[in-house]
PDB file of C-alpha atoms in Angstrom:
ATOM      1  CA  UNK A  10      92.871 119.338   7.215  1.00  0.00           C
ATOM      2  CA  UNK A  11      94.988 116.477   6.234  1.00  0.00           C
ATOM      3  CA  UNK A  12      98.571 118.460   6.142  1.00  0.00           C
ATOM      4  CA  UNK A  13     101.955 116.421   5.644  1.00  0.00           C
ATOM      5  CA  UNK A  14     103.197 116.195   8.665  1.00  0.00           C
ATOM      6  CA  UNK A  15     105.844 114.341   8.847  1.00  0.00           C
ATOM      7  CA  UNK A  16     108.318 115.033   5.843  1.00  0.00           C
ATOM      8  CA  UNK A  17     107.812 113.706   3.382  1.00  0.00           C
ATOM      9  CA  UNK A  18     111.310 113.573   0.011  1.00  0.00           C
ATOM     10  CA  UNK A  19     110.504 113.299  -3.800  1.00  0.00           C
ATOM     11  CA  UNK A  20     112.856 114.316  -6.646  1.00  0.00           C
ATOM     12  CA  UNK A  21     112.424 116.205  -9.349  1.00  0.00           C
ATOM     13  CA  UNK A  22     114.042 117.047 -13.075  1.00  0.00           C
ATOM     14  CA  UNK A  23     111.540 120.239 -12.481  1.00  0.00           C
ATOM     15  CA  UNK A  24     108.873 121.937 -11.643  1.00  0.00           C
ATOM     16  CA  UNK A  25     105.714 123.230 -12.575  1.00  0.00           C
ATOM     17  CA  UNK A  26     104.525 125.618 -10.724  1.00  0.00           C
ATOM     18  CA  UNK A  27     100.307 126.539 -10.940  1.00  0.00           C
ATOM     19  CA  UNK A  28      99.771 130.498  -9.958  1.00  0.00           C
ATOM     20  CA  UNK A  29      95.861 130.494  -8.142  1.00  0.00           C
ATOM     21  CA  UNK A  30      95.993 129.929  -5.201  1.00  0.00           C
ATOM     22  CA  UNK A  31      99.110 128.124  -5.075  1.00  0.00           C
ATOM     23  CA  UNK A  32     101.583 131.570  -5.704  1.00  0.00           C
ATOM     24  CA  UNK A  33      99.006 134.433  -5.172  1.00  0.00           C
ATOM     25  CA  UNK A  34      96.044 133.940  -3.043  1.00  0.00           C
ATOM     26  CA  UNK A  35      93.658 135.998  -5.544  1.00  0.00           C
ATOM     27  CA  UNK A  36      90.222 134.699  -4.001  1.00  0.00           C
ATOM     28  CA  UNK A  37      89.107 137.468  -2.771  1.00  0.00           C
ATOM     29  CA  UNK A  38      89.016 138.973  -6.459  1.00  0.00           C
ATOM     30  CA  UNK A  39      87.700 135.930  -8.338  1.00  0.00           C
ATOM     31  CA  UNK A  40      84.842 135.418  -5.499  1.00  0.00           C
ATOM     32  CA  UNK A  41      83.467 139.505  -6.499  1.00  0.00           C
ATOM     33  CA  UNK A  42      84.196 138.421 -10.583  1.00  0.00           C
ATOM     34  CA  UNK A  43      81.518 135.257 -10.992  1.00  0.00           C
ATOM     35  CA  UNK A  44      79.590 135.455  -8.621  1.00  0.00           C
ATOM     36  CA  UNK A  45      78.337 139.054 -10.141  1.00  0.00           C
ATOM     37  CA  UNK A  46      78.626 136.263 -13.432  1.00  0.00           C
ATOM     38  CA  UNK A  47      76.769 134.372 -11.692  1.00  0.00           C
ATOM     39  CA  UNK A  48      73.912 136.573 -10.910  1.00  0.00           C
ATOM     40  CA  UNK A  49      73.962 137.410 -14.726  1.00  0.00           C
ATOM     41  CA  UNK A  50      73.434 135.335 -15.749  1.00  0.00           C
ATOM     42  CA  UNK A  51      70.627 133.456 -13.195  1.00  0.00           C
ATOM     43  CA  UNK A  52      73.181 130.505 -11.230  1.00  0.00           C
ATOM     44  CA  UNK A  53      73.675 129.921  -7.618  1.00  0.00           C
ATOM     45  CA  UNK A  54      77.286 131.766  -6.752  1.00  0.00           C
ATOM     46  CA  UNK A  55      78.257 129.351  -4.741  1.00  0.00           C
ATOM     47  CA  UNK A  56      77.980 125.856  -7.072  1.00  0.00           C
ATOM     48  CA  UNK A  57      79.300 127.507  -9.381  1.00  0.00           C
ATOM     49  CA  UNK A  58      82.457 128.890  -7.053  1.00  0.00           C
ATOM     50  CA  UNK A  59      82.839 125.053  -7.388  1.00  0.00           C
ATOM     51  CA  UNK A  60      83.496 124.960 -10.754  1.00  0.00           C
ATOM     52  CA  UNK A  61      85.557 128.032 -11.582  1.00  0.00           C
ATOM     53  CA  UNK A  62      89.177 127.650  -9.621  1.00  0.00           C
ATOM     54  CA  UNK A  63      91.117 126.381 -12.175  1.00  0.00           C
ATOM     55  CA  UNK A  64      89.882 126.603 -15.182  1.00  0.00           C
ATOM     56  CA  UNK A  65      90.152 129.182 -18.293  1.00  0.00           C
ATOM     57  CA  UNK A  66      86.871 131.073 -17.371  1.00  0.00           C
ATOM     58  CA  UNK A  67      85.558 129.949 -21.004  1.00  0.00           C
ATOM     59  CA  UNK A  68      85.477 126.763 -19.920  1.00  0.00           C
ATOM     60  CA  UNK A  69      83.378 126.736 -16.957  1.00  0.00           C
ATOM     61  CA  UNK A  70      80.449 128.950 -18.804  1.00  0.00           C
ATOM     62  CA  UNK A  71      80.905 125.573 -20.701  1.00  0.00           C
ATOM     63  CA  UNK A  72      80.309 124.101 -17.732  1.00  0.00           C
ATOM     64  CA  UNK A  73      77.815 126.130 -16.614  1.00  0.00           C
ATOM     65  CA  UNK A  74      75.798 127.124 -19.255  1.00  0.00           C
ATOM     66  CA  UNK A  75      75.672 123.959 -21.703  1.00  0.00           C
ATOM     67  CA  UNK A  76      74.127 125.049 -24.393  1.00  0.00           C
ATOM     68  CA  UNK A  77      75.147 129.042 -25.180  1.00  0.00           C
ATOM     69  CA  UNK A  78      77.456 128.634 -27.301  1.00  0.00           C
ATOM     70  CA  UNK A  79      81.084 129.485 -27.980  1.00  0.00           C
ATOM     71  CA  UNK A  80      81.756 132.355 -29.491  1.00  0.00           C
ATOM     72  CA  UNK A  81      79.792 133.912 -26.350  1.00  0.00           C
ATOM     73  CA  UNK A  82      81.563 132.016 -24.090  1.00  0.00           C
ATOM     74  CA  UNK A  83      85.092 132.866 -25.574  1.00  0.00           C
ATOM     75  CA  UNK A  84      84.204 136.656 -26.376  1.00  0.00           C
ATOM     76  CA  UNK A  85      82.554 136.848 -22.200  1.00  0.00           C
ATOM     77  CA  UNK A  86      86.164 134.915 -21.139  1.00  0.00           C
ATOM     78  CA  UNK A  87      88.215 138.005 -22.410  1.00  0.00           C
ATOM     79  CA  UNK A  88      85.605 140.669 -20.710  1.00  0.00           C
ATOM     80  CA  UNK A  89      86.236 138.874 -17.355  1.00  0.00           C
ATOM     81  CA  UNK A  90      90.071 138.239 -18.139  1.00  0.00           C
ATOM     82  CA  UNK A  91      90.046 142.251 -18.555  1.00  0.00           C
ATOM     83  CA  UNK A  92      88.422 143.058 -15.746  1.00  0.00           C
ATOM     84  CA  UNK A  93      89.952 139.976 -13.717  1.00  0.00           C
ATOM     85  CA  UNK A  94      93.428 141.997 -14.956  1.00  0.00           C
ATOM     86  CA  UNK A  95      92.002 145.310 -14.182  1.00  0.00           C
ATOM     87  CA  UNK A  96      91.454 144.276 -10.430  1.00  0.00           C
ATOM     88  CA  UNK A  97      94.236 143.504  -8.078  1.00  0.00           C
ATOM     89  CA  UNK A  98      92.036 144.751  -4.934  1.00  0.00           C
ATOM     90  CA  UNK A  99      93.502 141.929  -2.158  1.00  0.00           C
ATOM     91  CA  UNK A 100      95.780 139.819  -4.424  1.00  0.00           C
ATOM     92  CA  UNK A 101      98.643 138.408  -1.804  1.00  0.00           C
ATOM     93  CA  UNK A 102     101.073 135.996  -2.536  1.00  0.00           C
ATOM     94  CA  UNK A 103     101.086 132.971  -0.468  1.00  0.00           C
ATOM     95  CA  UNK A 104     103.426 132.493   2.455  1.00  0.00           C
ATOM     96  CA  UNK A 105     106.208 131.363   1.303  1.00  0.00           C
ATOM     97  CA  UNK A 106     105.522 132.042  -2.107  1.00  0.00           C
ATOM     98  CA  UNK A 107     108.224 134.402  -2.365  1.00  0.00           C
ATOM     99  CA  UNK A 108     110.812 132.478  -0.814  1.00  0.00           C
ATOM    100  CA  UNK A 109     110.065 129.329  -2.801  1.00  0.00           C
ATOM    101  CA  UNK A 110     110.605 131.132  -6.064  1.00  0.00           C
ATOM    102  CA  UNK A 111     113.310 133.203  -4.101  1.00  0.00           C
ATOM    103  CA  UNK A 112     114.564 128.710  -3.984  1.00  0.00           C
ATOM    104  CA  UNK A 113     114.102 128.112  -7.424  1.00  0.00           C
ATOM    105  CA  UNK A 114     116.271 130.618  -9.138  1.00  0.00           C
ATOM    106  CA  UNK A 115     118.970 128.123 -11.676  1.00  0.00           C
ATOM    107  CA  UNK A 116     116.723 124.917 -11.160  1.00  0.00           C
ATOM    108  CA  UNK A 117     114.709 124.226 -13.919  1.00  0.00           C
ATOM    109  CA  UNK A 118     110.164 125.092 -12.476  1.00  0.00           C
ATOM    110  CA  UNK A 119     107.650 126.738 -14.972  1.00  0.00           C
ATOM    111  CA  UNK A 120     104.280 128.531 -14.169  1.00  0.00           C
ATOM    112  CA  UNK A 121     101.382 126.690 -15.660  1.00  0.00           C
ATOM    113  CA  UNK A 122      98.564 129.339 -15.277  1.00  0.00           C
ATOM    114  CA  UNK A 123      94.604 128.546 -17.059  1.00  0.00           C
ATOM    115  CA  UNK A 124      95.454 132.699 -16.605  1.00  0.00           C
ATOM    116  CA  UNK A 125      96.722 134.900 -19.935  1.00  0.00           C
ATOM    117  CA  UNK A 126      99.888 136.615 -19.940  1.00  0.00           C
ATOM    118  CA  UNK A 127      98.394 139.656 -19.158  1.00  0.00           C
ATOM    119  CA  UNK A 128      96.166 138.812 -15.956  1.00  0.00           C
ATOM    120  CA  UNK A 129      99.446 136.463 -14.121  1.00  0.00           C
ATOM    121  CA  UNK A 130     101.512 139.914 -15.377  1.00  0.00           C
ATOM    122  CA  UNK A 131      98.676 141.291 -13.239  1.00  0.00           C
ATOM    123  CA  UNK A 132      98.556 139.521  -9.894  1.00  0.00           C
ATOM    124  CA  UNK A 133     102.539 138.128 -10.097  1.00  0.00           C
ATOM    125  CA  UNK A 134     102.813 141.803  -9.895  1.00  0.00           C
ATOM    126  CA  UNK A 135     100.409 142.964  -6.780  1.00  0.00           C
ATOM    127  CA  UNK A 136     101.728 140.184  -5.175  1.00  0.00           C
ATOM    128  CA  UNK A 137     105.596 141.296  -5.208  1.00  0.00           C
ATOM    129  CA  UNK A 138     106.156 137.971  -7.073  1.00  0.00           C
ATOM    130  CA  UNK A 139     108.885 137.362 -10.282  1.00  0.00           C
ATOM    131  CA  UNK A 140     107.519 135.591 -13.166  1.00  0.00           C
ATOM    132  CA  UNK A 141     109.570 132.550 -13.863  1.00  0.00           C
ATOM    133  CA  UNK A 142     111.541 133.105 -17.475  1.00  0.00           C
ATOM    134  CA  UNK A 143     109.006 129.499 -18.445  1.00  0.00           C
ATOM    135  CA  UNK A 144     105.473 130.261 -18.286  1.00  0.00           C
ATOM    136  CA  UNK A 145     102.505 128.480 -20.172  1.00  0.00           C
ATOM    137  CA  UNK A 146      99.948 130.488 -20.261  1.00  0.00           C
ATOM    138  CA  UNK A 147      95.567 130.414 -21.186  1.00  0.00           C
ATOM    139  CA  UNK A 148      97.130 131.824 -25.349  1.00  0.00           C
ATOM    140  CA  UNK A 149     100.106 129.252 -25.302  1.00  0.00           C
ATOM    141  CA  UNK A 150      97.218 126.241 -25.267  1.00  0.00           C
ATOM    142  CA  UNK A 151      94.383 124.508 -26.642  1.00  0.00           C
ATOM    143  CA  UNK A 152      92.745 122.862 -24.433  1.00  0.00           C
ATOM    144  CA  UNK A 153      92.207 123.840 -20.622  1.00  0.00           C
ATOM    145  CA  UNK A 154      93.582 121.952 -17.381  1.00  0.00           C
ATOM    146  CA  UNK A 155      91.465 119.842 -16.228  1.00  0.00           C
ATOM    147  CA  UNK A 156      92.610 119.081 -20.237  1.00  0.00           C
ATOM    148  CA  UNK A 157      97.328 118.396 -18.969  1.00  0.00           C
ATOM    149  CA  UNK A 158      97.495 120.142 -22.469  1.00  0.00           C
ATOM    150  CA  UNK A 159      99.673 123.472 -19.590  1.00  0.00           C
ATOM    151  CA  UNK A 160     101.393 121.235 -18.008  1.00  0.00           C
ATOM    152  CA  UNK A 161     103.081 118.527 -20.478  1.00  0.00           C
ATOM    153  CA  UNK A 162     104.068 122.156 -22.796  1.00  0.00           C
ATOM    154  CA  UNK A 163     106.091 123.552 -20.011  1.00  0.00           C
ATOM    155  CA  UNK A 164     107.607 119.660 -19.838  1.00  0.00           C
ATOM    156  CA  UNK A 165     108.605 119.852 -23.353  1.00  0.00           C
ATOM    157  CA  UNK A 166     109.962 123.274 -23.179  1.00  0.00           C
ATOM    158  CA  UNK A 167     112.069 122.453 -19.773  1.00  0.00           C
ATOM    159  CA  UNK A 168     114.170 119.428 -22.114  1.00  0.00           C
ATOM    160  CA  UNK A 169     111.996 117.349 -19.047  1.00  0.00           C
ATOM    161  CA  UNK A 170     110.298 113.665 -18.908  1.00  0.00           C
ATOM    162  CA  UNK A 171     106.390 114.050 -18.039  1.00  0.00           C
ATOM    163  CA  UNK A 172     107.199 111.709 -15.077  1.00  0.00           C
ATOM    164  CA  UNK A 173     110.083 113.796 -14.189  1.00  0.00           C
ATOM    165  CA  UNK A 174     108.002 116.677 -13.274  1.00  0.00           C
ATOM    166  CA  UNK A 175     106.275 117.720  -9.841  1.00  0.00           C
ATOM    167  CA  UNK A 176     103.423 120.218  -9.653  1.00  0.00           C
ATOM    168  CA  UNK A 177     102.170 122.382  -7.012  1.00  0.00           C
ATOM    169  CA  UNK A 178      98.786 122.809  -7.773  1.00  0.00           C
ATOM    170  CA  UNK A 179      95.497 123.596  -5.622  1.00  0.00           C
ATOM    171  CA  UNK A 180      92.257 122.369  -8.108  1.00  0.00           C
ATOM    172  CA  UNK A 181      90.786 119.875  -8.791  1.00  0.00           C
ATOM    173  CA  UNK A 182      90.848 120.758 -12.501  1.00  0.00           C
ATOM    174  CA  UNK A 183      95.331 121.239 -11.694  1.00  0.00           C
ATOM    175  CA  UNK A 184      96.093 118.050  -9.611  1.00  0.00           C
ATOM    176  CA  UNK A 185      93.163 116.206 -12.598  1.00  0.00           C
ATOM    177  CA  UNK A 186      95.372 117.627 -14.657  1.00  0.00           C
ATOM    178  CA  UNK A 187      98.666 117.111 -13.442  1.00  0.00           C
ATOM    179  CA  UNK A 188      97.921 113.565 -13.338  1.00  0.00           C
ATOM    180  CA  UNK A 189      97.175 113.056 -16.464  1.00  0.00           C
ATOM    181  CA  UNK A 190     100.193 114.052 -17.360  1.00  0.00           C
ATOM    182  CA  UNK A 191     101.919 111.449 -15.202  1.00  0.00           C
ATOM    183  CA  UNK A 192     102.959 113.428 -13.330  1.00  0.00           C
ATOM    184  CA  UNK A 193     103.596 113.828  -9.426  1.00  0.00           C
ATOM    185  CA  UNK A 194     101.071 116.256  -7.383  1.00  0.00           C
ATOM    186  CA  UNK A 195     102.028 118.388  -4.108  1.00  0.00           C
ATOM    187  CA  UNK A 196      99.040 120.361  -3.371  1.00  0.00           C
ATOM    188  CA  UNK A 197      98.635 123.293  -1.754  1.00  0.00           C
ATOM    189  CA  UNK A 198      95.954 124.549   0.488  1.00  0.00           C
ATOM    190  CA  UNK A 199      93.303 123.256   2.332  1.00  0.00           C
ATOM    191  CA  UNK A 200      91.548 123.256  -1.485  1.00  0.00           C
ATOM    192  CA  UNK A 201      94.258 121.137  -2.831  1.00  0.00           C
ATOM    193  CA  UNK A 202      93.108 118.280   0.245  1.00  0.00           C
ATOM    194  CA  UNK A 203      89.791 118.148  -1.537  1.00  0.00           C
ATOM    195  CA  UNK A 204      91.000 116.142  -4.198  1.00  0.00           C
ATOM    196  CA  UNK A 205      93.528 113.786  -3.139  1.00  0.00           C
ATOM    197  CA  UNK A 206      96.866 114.572  -4.127  1.00  0.00           C
ATOM    198  CA  UNK A 207     100.763 112.530  -3.360  1.00  0.00           C
ATOM    199  CA  UNK A 208     100.875 114.761  -1.523  1.00  0.00           C
ATOM    200  CA  UNK A 209      99.375 118.120   0.775  1.00  0.00           C
ATOM    201  CA  UNK A 210     100.578 121.967   2.796  1.00  0.00           C
ATOM    202  CA  UNK A 211      98.850 124.265   4.216  1.00  0.00           C
ATOM    203  CA  UNK A 212     100.583 126.992   2.856  1.00  0.00           C
ATOM    204  CA  UNK A 213     104.980 126.929   0.652  1.00  0.00           C
ATOM    205  CA  UNK A 214     106.461 128.167   3.843  1.00  0.00           C
ATOM    206  CA  UNK A 215     105.947 124.156   3.774  1.00  0.00           C
ATOM    207  CA  UNK A 216     108.550 123.132   1.368  1.00  0.00           C
ATOM    208  CA  UNK A 217     112.411 123.727   0.809  1.00  0.00           C
ATOM    209  CA  UNK A 218     114.512 122.753  -2.447  1.00  0.00           C
ATOM    210  CA  UNK A 219     117.186 121.953  -2.502  1.00  0.00           C
ATOM    211  CA  UNK A 220     119.454 121.391  -6.113  1.00  0.00           C
ATOM    212  CA  UNK A 221     121.360 118.196  -6.212  1.00  0.00           C
ATOM    213  CA  UNK A 222     124.636 116.512  -8.383  1.00  0.00           C
ATOM    214  CA  UNK A 223     122.745 116.329 -12.432  1.00  0.00           C
ATOM    215  CA  UNK A 224     121.062 118.884 -12.241  1.00  0.00           C
ATOM    216  CA  UNK A 225     117.937 117.712 -10.412  1.00  0.00           C
ATOM    217  CA  UNK A 226     115.815 118.791  -7.685  1.00  0.00           C
ATOM    218  CA  UNK A 227     115.260 117.830  -4.438  1.00  0.00           C
ATOM    219  CA  UNK A 228     112.195 118.606  -2.754  1.00  0.00           C
ATOM    220  CA  UNK A 229     110.961 118.054   1.323  1.00  0.00           C
ATOM    221  CA  UNK A 230     107.695 118.539   2.351  1.00  0.00           C
ATOM    222  CA  UNK A 231     106.180 118.926   5.876  1.00  0.00           C
TER     223      UNK A 231
END
């Protein structure tokens, strides 16, 4: 993993935070549920796991089962979301996430996740993390990451220009979405390192945040 070892300083007007893999480690439940789904559909589970991170479930299904009607994907996704919401076994906070979120109190930030609100509430709660006041969930957008809609909506809700935002992400789809929105991206964890974000950290213990005069945010990363 090519983590940032020399501290990098970034300035921003707002931070946009992914959830799974960035604030919350939900890999155990994601693996359980999607591997079962792969088996039901006769797909290679390892190949499925290369697709699903960062996307809404129906968008992943559309890539994996391209000939299946979208109506079936949406219905299947609704069942999957209910299953995921009920299963929080092994869901924990990414190291440093509680302190990181605490440091953002009073600073412009938003959750931008491919989970719906029920799933986000369940996973953040299981990890002992409070939901940010501003959140963009699956119900809020018409297109899944890697489309930039979610990040652009998060910036708009905070009243900040996209280019003044910094995104925290772990997945290929999320990093691509952040870039497409014209934002800088801090990658969190080994998965992020594969997709060349602007900087990469092992976890959130390697990030320090402070507010600056005029409402800005200074990030010390690495």
